[in-house]
Coordinates of C-alpha atoms in Angstrom, one line a residue:
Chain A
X1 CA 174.7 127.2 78.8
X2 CA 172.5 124.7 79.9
X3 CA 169.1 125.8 81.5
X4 CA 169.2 124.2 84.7
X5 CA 171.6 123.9 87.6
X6 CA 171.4 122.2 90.8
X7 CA 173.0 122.8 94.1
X8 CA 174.0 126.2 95.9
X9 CA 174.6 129.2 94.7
X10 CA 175.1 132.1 96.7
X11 CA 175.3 136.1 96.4
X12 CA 176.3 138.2 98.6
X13 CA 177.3 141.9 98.9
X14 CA 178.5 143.5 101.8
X15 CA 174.9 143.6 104.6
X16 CA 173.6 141.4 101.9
X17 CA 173.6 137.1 101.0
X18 CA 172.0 135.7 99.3
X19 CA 171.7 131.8 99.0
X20 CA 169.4 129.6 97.1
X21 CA 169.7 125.8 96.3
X22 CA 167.8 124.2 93.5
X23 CA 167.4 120.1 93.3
X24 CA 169.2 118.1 90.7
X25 CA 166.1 118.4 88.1
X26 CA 165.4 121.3 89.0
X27 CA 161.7 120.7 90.1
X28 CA 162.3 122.3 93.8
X29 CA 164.1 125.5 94.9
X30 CA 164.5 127.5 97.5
X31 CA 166.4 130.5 98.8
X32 CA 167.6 132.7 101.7
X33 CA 168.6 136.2 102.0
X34 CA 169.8 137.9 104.7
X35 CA 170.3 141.7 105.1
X36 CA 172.5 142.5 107.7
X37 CA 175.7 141.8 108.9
X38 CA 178.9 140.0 107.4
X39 CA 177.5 137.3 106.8
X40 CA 179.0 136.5 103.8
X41 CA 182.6 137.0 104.7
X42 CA 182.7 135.4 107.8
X43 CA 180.9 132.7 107.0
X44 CA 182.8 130.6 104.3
X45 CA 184.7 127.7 106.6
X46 CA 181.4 126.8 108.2
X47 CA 179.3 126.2 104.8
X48 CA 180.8 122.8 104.6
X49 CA 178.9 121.3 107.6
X50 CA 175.5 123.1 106.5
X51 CA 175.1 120.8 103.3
X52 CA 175.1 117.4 105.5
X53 CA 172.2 119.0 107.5
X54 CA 170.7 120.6 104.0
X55 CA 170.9 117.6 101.9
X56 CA 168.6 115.4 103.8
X57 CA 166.4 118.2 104.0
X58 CA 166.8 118.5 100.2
X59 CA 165.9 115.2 99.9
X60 CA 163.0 115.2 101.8
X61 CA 161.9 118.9 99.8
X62 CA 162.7 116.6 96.6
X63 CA 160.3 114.0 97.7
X64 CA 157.9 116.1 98.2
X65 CA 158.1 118.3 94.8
X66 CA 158.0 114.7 93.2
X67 CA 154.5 114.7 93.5
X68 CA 154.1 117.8 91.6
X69 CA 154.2 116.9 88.2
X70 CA 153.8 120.2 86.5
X71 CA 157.0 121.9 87.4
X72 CA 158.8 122.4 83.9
X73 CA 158.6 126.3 84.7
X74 CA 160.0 128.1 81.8
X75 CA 162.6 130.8 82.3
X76 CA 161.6 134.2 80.9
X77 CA 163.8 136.3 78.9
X78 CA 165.8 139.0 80.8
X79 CA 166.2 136.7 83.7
X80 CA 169.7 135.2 83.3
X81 CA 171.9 135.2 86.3
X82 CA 175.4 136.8 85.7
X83 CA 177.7 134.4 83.9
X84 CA 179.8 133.3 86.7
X85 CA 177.0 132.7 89.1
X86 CA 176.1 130.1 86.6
X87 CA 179.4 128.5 86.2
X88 CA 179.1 128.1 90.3
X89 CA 176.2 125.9 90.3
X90 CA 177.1 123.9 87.1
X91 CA 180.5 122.8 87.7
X92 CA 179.1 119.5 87.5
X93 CA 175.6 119.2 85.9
X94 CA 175.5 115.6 85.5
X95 CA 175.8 114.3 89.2
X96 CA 172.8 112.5 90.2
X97 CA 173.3 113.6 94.2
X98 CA 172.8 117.1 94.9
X99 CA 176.3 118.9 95.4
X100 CA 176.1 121.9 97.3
X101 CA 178.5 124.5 96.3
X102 CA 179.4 127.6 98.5
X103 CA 180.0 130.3 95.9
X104 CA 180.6 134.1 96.9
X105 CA 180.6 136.9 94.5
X106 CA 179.1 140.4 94.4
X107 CA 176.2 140.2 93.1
X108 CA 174.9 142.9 90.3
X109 CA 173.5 146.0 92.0
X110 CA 170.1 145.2 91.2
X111 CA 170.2 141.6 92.6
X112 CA 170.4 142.6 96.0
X113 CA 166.9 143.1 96.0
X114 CA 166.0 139.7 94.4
X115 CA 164.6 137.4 97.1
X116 CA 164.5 134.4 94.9
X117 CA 167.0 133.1 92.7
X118 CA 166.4 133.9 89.2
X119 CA 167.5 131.2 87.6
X120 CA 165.7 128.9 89.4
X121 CA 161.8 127.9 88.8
X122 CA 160.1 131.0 88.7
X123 CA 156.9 130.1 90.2
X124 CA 156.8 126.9 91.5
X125 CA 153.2 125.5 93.1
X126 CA 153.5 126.4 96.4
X127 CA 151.4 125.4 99.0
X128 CA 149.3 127.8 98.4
X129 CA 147.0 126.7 95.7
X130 CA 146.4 123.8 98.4
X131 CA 145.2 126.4 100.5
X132 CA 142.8 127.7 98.0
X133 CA 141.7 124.3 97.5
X134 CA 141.1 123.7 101.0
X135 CA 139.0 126.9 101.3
X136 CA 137.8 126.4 98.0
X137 CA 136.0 122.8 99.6
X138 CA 135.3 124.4 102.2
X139 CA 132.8 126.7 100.5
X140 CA 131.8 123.6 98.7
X141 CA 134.1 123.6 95.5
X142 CA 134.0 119.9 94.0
X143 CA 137.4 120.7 92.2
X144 CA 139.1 119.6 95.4
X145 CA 137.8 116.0 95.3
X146 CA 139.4 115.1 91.9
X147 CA 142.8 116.6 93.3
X148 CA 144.4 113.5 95.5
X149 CA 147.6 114.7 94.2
X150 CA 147.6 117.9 95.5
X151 CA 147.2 116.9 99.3
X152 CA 149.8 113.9 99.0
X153 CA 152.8 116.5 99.6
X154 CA 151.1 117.3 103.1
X155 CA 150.4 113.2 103.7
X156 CA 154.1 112.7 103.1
X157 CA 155.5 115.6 105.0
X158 CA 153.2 114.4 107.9
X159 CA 154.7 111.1 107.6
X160 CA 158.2 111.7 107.0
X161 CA 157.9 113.8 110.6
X162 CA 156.2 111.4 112.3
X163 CA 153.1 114.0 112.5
X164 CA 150.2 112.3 114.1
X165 CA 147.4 113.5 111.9
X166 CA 145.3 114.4 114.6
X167 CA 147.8 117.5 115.7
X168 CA 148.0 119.8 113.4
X169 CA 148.6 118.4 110.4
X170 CA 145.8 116.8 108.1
X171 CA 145.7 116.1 104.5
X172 CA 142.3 114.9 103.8
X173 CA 138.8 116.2 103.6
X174 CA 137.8 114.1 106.4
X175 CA 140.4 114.8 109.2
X176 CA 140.2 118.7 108.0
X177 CA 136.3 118.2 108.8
X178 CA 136.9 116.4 112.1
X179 CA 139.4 119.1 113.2
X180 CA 136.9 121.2 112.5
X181 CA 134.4 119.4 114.9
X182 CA 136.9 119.2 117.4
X183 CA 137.4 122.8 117.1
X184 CA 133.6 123.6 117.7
X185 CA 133.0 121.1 120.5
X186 CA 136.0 122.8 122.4
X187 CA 135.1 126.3 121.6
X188 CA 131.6 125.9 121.7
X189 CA 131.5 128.4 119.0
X190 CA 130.7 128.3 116.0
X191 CA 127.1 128.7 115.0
X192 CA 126.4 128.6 118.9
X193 CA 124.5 131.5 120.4
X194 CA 126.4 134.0 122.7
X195 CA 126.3 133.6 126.4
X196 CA 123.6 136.2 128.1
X197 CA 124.1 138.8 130.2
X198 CA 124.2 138.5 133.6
X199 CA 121.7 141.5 133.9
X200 CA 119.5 139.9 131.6
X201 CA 119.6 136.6 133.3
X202 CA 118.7 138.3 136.8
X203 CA 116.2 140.6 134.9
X204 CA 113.9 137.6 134.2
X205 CA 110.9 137.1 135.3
X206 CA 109.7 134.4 138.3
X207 CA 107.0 132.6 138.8
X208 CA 105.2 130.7 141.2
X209 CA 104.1 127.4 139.6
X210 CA 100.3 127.7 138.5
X211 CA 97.6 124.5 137.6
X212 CA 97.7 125.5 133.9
X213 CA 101.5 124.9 134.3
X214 CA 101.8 121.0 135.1
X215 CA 101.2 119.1 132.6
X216 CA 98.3 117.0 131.7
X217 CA 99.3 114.6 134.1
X218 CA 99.0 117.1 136.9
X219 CA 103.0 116.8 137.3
X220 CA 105.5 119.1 135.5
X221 CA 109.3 119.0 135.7
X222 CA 112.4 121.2 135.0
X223 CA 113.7 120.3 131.6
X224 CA 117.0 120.7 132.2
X225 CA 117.2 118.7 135.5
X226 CA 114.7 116.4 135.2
X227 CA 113.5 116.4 138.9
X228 CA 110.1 117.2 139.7
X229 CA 108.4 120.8 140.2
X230 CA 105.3 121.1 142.8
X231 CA 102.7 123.4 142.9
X232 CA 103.8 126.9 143.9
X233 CA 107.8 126.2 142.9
X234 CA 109.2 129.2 141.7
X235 CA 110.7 129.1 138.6
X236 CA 112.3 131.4 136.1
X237 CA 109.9 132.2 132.7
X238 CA 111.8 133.0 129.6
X239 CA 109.9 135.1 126.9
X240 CA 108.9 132.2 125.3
X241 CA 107.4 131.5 127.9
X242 CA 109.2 128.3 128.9
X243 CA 110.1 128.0 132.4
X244 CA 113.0 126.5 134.4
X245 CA 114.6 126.6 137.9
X246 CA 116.4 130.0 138.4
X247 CA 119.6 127.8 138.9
X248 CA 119.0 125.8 136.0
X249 CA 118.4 127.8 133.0
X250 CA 121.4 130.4 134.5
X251 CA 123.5 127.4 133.8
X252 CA 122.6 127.5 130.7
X253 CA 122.0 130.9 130.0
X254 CA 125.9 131.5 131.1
X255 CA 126.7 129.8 127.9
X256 CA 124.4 130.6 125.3
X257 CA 121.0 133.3 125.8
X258 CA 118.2 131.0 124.1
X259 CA 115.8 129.1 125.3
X260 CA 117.2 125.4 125.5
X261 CA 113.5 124.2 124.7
X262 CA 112.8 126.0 122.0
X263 CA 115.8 128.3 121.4
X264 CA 114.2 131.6 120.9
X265 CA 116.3 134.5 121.8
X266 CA 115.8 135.6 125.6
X267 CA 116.7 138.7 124.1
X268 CA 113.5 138.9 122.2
X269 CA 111.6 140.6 123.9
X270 CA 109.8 143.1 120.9
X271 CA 108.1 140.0 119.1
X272 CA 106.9 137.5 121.1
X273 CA 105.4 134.2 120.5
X274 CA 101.4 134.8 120.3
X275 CA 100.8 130.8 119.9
X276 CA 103.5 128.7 120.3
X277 CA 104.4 127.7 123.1
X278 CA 102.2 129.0 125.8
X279 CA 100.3 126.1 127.0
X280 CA 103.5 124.2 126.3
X281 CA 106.2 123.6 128.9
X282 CA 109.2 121.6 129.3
X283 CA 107.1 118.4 130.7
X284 CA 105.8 117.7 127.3
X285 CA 109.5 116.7 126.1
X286 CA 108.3 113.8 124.1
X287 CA 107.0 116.3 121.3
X288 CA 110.6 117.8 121.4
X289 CA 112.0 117.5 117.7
X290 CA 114.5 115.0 118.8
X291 CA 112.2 113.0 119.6
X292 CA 109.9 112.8 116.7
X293 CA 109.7 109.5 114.9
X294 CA 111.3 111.2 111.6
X295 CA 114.7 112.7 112.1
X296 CA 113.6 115.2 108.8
X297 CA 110.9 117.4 110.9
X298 CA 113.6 118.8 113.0
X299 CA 111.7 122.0 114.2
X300 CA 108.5 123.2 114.3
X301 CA 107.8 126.9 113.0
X302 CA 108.3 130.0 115.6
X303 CA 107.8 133.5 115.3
X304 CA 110.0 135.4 112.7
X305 CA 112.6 137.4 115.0
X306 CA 115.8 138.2 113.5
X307 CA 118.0 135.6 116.0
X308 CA 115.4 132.8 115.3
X309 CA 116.0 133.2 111.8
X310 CA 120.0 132.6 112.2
X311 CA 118.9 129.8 114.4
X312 CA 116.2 128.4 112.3
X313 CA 118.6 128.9 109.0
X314 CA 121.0 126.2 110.6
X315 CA 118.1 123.5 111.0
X316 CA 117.2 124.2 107.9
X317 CA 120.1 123.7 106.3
X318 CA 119.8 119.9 107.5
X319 CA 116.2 119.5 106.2
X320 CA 116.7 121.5 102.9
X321 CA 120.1 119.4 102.1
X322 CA 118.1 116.2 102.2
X323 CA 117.5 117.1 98.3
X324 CA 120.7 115.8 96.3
X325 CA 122.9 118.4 94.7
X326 CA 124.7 118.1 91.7
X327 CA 127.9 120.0 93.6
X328 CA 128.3 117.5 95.6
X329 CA 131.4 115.3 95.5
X330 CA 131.9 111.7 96.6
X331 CA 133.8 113.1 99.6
X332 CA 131.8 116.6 100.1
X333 CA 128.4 115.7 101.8
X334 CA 129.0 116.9 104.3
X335 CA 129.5 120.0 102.9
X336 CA 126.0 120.7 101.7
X337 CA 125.2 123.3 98.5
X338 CA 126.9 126.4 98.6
X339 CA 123.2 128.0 98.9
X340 CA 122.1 130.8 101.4
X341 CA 120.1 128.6 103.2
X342 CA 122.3 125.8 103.1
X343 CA 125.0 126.9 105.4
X344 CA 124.7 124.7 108.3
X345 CA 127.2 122.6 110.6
X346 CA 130.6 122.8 109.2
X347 CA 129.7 125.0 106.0
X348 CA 127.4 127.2 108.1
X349 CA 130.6 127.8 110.7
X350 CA 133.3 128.5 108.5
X351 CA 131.3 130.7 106.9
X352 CA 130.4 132.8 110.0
X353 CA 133.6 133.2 110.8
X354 CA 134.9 133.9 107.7
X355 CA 133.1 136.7 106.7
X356 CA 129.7 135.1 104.8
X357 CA 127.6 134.7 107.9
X358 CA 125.4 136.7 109.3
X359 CA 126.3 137.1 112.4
Chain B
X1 CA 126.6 117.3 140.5
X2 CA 123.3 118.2 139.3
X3 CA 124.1 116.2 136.3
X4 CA 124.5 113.3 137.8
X5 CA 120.8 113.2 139.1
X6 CA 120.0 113.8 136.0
X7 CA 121.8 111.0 134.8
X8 CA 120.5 108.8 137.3
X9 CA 117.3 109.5 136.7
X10 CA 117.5 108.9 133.0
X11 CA 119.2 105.8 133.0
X12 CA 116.6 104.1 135.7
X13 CA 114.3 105.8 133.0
X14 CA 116.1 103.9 130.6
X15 CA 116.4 100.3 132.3
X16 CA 112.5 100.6 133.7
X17 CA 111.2 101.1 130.3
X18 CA 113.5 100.7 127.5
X19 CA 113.2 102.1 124.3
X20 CA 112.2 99.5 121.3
X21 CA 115.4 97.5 120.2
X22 CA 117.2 99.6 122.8
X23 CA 119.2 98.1 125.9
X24 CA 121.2 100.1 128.3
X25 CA 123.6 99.6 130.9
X26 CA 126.4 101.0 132.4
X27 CA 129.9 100.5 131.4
X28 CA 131.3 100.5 134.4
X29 CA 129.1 100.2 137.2
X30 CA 130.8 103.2 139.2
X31 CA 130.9 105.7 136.6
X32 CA 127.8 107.5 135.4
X33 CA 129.3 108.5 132.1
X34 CA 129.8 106.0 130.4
X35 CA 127.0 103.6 128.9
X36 CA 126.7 100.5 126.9
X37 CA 123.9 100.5 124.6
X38 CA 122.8 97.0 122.6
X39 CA 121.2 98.1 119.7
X40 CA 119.0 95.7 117.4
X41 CA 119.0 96.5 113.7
X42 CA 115.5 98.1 113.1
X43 CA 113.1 95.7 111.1
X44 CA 113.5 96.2 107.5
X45 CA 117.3 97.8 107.6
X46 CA 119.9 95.3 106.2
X47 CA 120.7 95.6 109.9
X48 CA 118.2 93.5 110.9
X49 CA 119.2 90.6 113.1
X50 CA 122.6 92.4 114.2
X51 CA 122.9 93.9 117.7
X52 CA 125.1 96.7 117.8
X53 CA 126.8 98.2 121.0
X54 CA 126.6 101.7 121.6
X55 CA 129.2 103.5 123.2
X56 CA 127.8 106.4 124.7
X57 CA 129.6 108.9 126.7
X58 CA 128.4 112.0 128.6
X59 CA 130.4 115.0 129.5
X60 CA 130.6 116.4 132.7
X61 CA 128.8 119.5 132.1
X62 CA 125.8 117.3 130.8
X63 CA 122.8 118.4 130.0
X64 CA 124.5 121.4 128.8
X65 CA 127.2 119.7 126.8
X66 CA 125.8 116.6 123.9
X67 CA 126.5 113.0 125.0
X68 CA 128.8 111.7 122.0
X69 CA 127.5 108.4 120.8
X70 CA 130.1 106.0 118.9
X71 CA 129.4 102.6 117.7
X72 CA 131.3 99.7 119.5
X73 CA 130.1 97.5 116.2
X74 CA 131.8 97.9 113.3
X75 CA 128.7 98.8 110.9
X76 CA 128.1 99.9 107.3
X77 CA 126.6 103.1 107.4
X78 CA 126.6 106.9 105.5
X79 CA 126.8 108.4 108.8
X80 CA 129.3 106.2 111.2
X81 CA 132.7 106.6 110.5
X82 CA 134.2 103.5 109.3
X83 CA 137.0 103.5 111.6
X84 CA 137.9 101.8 114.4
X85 CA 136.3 104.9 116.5
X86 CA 132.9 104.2 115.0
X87 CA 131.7 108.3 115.5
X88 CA 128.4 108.9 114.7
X89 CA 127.3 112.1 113.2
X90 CA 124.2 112.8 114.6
X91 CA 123.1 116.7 113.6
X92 CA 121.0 117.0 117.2
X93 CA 124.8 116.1 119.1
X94 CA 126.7 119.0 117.4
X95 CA 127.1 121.1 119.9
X96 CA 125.3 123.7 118.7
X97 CA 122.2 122.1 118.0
X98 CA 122.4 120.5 121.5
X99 CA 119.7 121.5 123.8
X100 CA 119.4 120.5 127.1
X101 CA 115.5 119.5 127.1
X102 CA 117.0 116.6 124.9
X103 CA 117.0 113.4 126.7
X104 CA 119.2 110.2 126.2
X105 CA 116.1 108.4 125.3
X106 CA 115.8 110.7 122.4
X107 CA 119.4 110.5 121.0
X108 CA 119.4 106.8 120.9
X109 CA 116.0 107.0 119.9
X110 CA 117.3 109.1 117.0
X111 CA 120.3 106.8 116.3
X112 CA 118.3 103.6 115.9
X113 CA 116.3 106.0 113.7
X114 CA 119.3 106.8 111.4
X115 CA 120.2 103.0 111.3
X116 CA 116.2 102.8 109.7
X117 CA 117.1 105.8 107.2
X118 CA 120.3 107.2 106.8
X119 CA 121.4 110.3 105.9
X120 CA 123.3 110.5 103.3
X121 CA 123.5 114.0 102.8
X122 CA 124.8 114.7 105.9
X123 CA 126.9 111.9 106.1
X124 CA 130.5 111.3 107.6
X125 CA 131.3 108.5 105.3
X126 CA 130.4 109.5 101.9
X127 CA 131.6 107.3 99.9
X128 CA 128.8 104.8 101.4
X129 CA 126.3 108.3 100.9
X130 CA 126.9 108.0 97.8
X131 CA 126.4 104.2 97.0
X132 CA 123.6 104.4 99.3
X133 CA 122.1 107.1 97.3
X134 CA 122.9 105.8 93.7
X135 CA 123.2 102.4 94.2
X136 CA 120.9 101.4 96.9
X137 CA 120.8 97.6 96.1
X138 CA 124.8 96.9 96.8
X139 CA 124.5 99.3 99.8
X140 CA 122.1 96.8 101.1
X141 CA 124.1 94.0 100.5
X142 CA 127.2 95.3 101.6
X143 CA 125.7 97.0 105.3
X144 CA 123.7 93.3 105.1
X145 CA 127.2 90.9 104.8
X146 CA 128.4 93.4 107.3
X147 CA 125.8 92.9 109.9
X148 CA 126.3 89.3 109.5
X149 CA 129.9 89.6 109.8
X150 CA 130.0 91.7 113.0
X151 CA 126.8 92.5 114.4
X152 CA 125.5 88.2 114.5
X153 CA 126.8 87.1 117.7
X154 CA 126.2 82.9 117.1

């Protein structure tokens, strides 16, 4: 009896069918059962309209294991279907186009448990080792970068449904990683601090605007809005000592609770900065790190708290990446090393909230 | 909108007293958030000699949201996508590493920066990361021919 059969075969029992189809080469199966119902008696005069629907979505399947090229899954002793189950799906072998077959029978008592068919592939690659390799780059795994093959079954899939790749469908590094982005710029997650309180927002301090304030220039602004602060303004003072408009920083502060000058926690309020900082404010923006003549010296050192350590640990990750590392693929710089210190931007986020973050 | 002071006030920033190799201007003269940047290949970068627009857009909730920055210009580059949407990676306009404080003048600052030294390992593109890092000469050539090709208006 030959190994292989193509086309339906079907088992059913009474509240039970079962009904699998397997491609003419026997590279792609797959299989229903239902519990339930009559399914199996009823059903008969309809099965001949279901193959016109299931053999252009064979064909596409077919396609799609074509890629696979390691599908020559051996059958394991013990694992023969009943005799006549077999004579249903080989009546004729040699056809190139797959023939679908209705075939009732009671099945064996024990195969109404199976939930595949037996005689089919046993363990074909599913689309889940492509899931392990997409969380396996994620975390930085080169493997994935040698794999094109493995990601062609989702390119064609997209294309065969007219999937634009920028829904939800994407089947390279690149549009996972801009997904990704997309994801973060909407959320405004991610690595992002939390909003603050509303409490500790109102809680801050105020201040009238004092001499030592302005800056050398004997003028000061608000960094967030730009427009000039006199003398004797009242403005908001942050821990770190960086001051705002009440109005201006609670914008901020509604999203995420650092400082947007220096990003300290507003929180901390246990260790606070002895030096940096204090005869600093916002005016002096062109010594912000942005705008320092080397993008490299990102951030200047603060404090040790524990939330500017998670804060710091994502600048770092830029700086400390500049080094090359031998995990790196052609496609997976963006990835940076799979090192503590290392998980910034996409890496850093995935791996916040997936468990390897600290936060 | 407060933003749109802020806006204001950074673009007359901008125009008054432009940033080296930096030009600005609006897109379209009635909307704020939108800007054309000309940006001249830093002295020294194969991108010298090309002048490459700058699409930069700001959100509505700016400064509290990043501006994104795109190039207009197709251009060779580890950390500009080489598509027809030209993103630019720039860590400082993830959103969140964007701070407020940060001014226009700084991004494109920042940008013209990259165009000086790239990089490559945080690049978008990394093939060209790649070549840039182990094969700098053709790099050169290749973001040079480019350059020439796109960025030479004659």
């Amino acid at each position: 009896m030959p190994p292989r059969t193509s086309g339906w075969t079907e088992a059913g029992a009474p509240g039970y069918s079962h009904r699998s189809y397997r491609s003419p080469d026997g590279r792609f199966t797959f299989s229903t059962t239902t519990i339930g119902g009559s399914y199996s008696s009823r059903h008969e005069g309809q099965l001949d309209q279901l193959p016109a629907v299931m053999q252009s979505i064979g064909a596409l399947f077919q396609g799609l294991s074509g890629t696979y090229d390691h599908h020559q899954t051996q059958r394991g002793p013990g694992m023969e279907m009943p005799p006549h189950s077999h004579a249903a799906g080989m009546r004729e072998p040699d056809v190139m186009h797959d023939r679908f077959q209705a075939h009732h029978e009671r099945a064996r008592r024990h195969e109404e448990y199976f939930f595949r068919d037996p005689d089919g592939p046993q363990h074909m690659e599913s689309p889940g080792p492509n899931l392990v390799d997409f969380l396996e780059a994620l975390r930085g795994n080169p493997r994935i970068a040698t794999r094109e093959g493995a990601a062609n079954p989702f390119a064609m899939l997209s294309a065969l449904m007219n999937v634009d790749r920028n829904g939800d469908a994407v089947y390279s590094q690149e549009e996972l990683d801009r997904v990704i982005s997309q994801l973060i710029d909407h959320t405004q997650q991610g690595t992002a601090p939390p909003p603050a309180t509303d409490t500790a927002i109102r809680s801050l301090p105020t201040k009238k605007m004092t001499r030592e304030m302005m800056g050398s220039d004997g003028t000061a602004e608000c960094s967030i809005c730009m427009d000039p602060v006199e003398l004797n303004t009242e403005v908001t003072v942050l821990p770190c000592t960086h001051w705002f408009h009440f109005d201006c920083i609670k914008a901020w502060l509604n999203q995420h609770n650092t400082c947007p000058h220096c990003r300290r926690s507003i929180d901390a309020t246990g260790v606070t900065s002895p030096g940096e900082g204090t005869s600093e404010n916002p005016v002096i923006i062109p010594d912000s790190p942005e705008s320092s003549s080397s993008p490299r010296l990102r951030r200047r050192s603060s404090p040790i708290t524990s939330r500017s350590i998670r804060s710091a640990r994502s600048s770092m990750s830029r700086s400390s990446r500049t080094s090359p590392s031998p995990e790196m693929g052609e496609s997976g710089t963006r990835r940076g090393s799979s090192g503590e210190s290392s998980r910034g931007g996409i890496t850093g986020w995935v791996w916040s909230r997936f468990g390897g973050g600290s936060s | 909108m407060g933003s749109q002071k802020r806006i204001a006030k950074e673009l007359s920033e901008l125009v008054e007293s432009p940033p080296e190799g930096i030009i600005v201007e609006l897109a379209d003269e009635a909307n704020l958030y939108k800007w054309k940047v000309f940006m001249e290949g830093p002295e020294g970068s194969p991108y010298q000699g090309g002048k490459f627009i700058v699409n930069l857009t700001l959100p509505t909730e700016y400064p509290f949201k990043p501006p994104t920055v795109s190039f207009g210009t197709k251009i060779y580059h580890p950390n500009v996508t080489n598509d027809e949407k030209g993103s630019m990676c720039l860590g400082m306009l993830r959103a969140d590493e964007w701070k407020p404080s940060s001014k226009i003048a700084a991004v494109l600052q920042f940008a013209r920066q990259l165009l000086q030294e790239p990089m490559p390992d945080d690049a978008i593109e990394g093939r060209i990361a790649e070549q840039y890092k182990n094969d700098r000469k053709r790099y050169d050539e290749i973001a040079k021919e480019w350059t020439r090709k796109w960025a030479v208006s004659e």
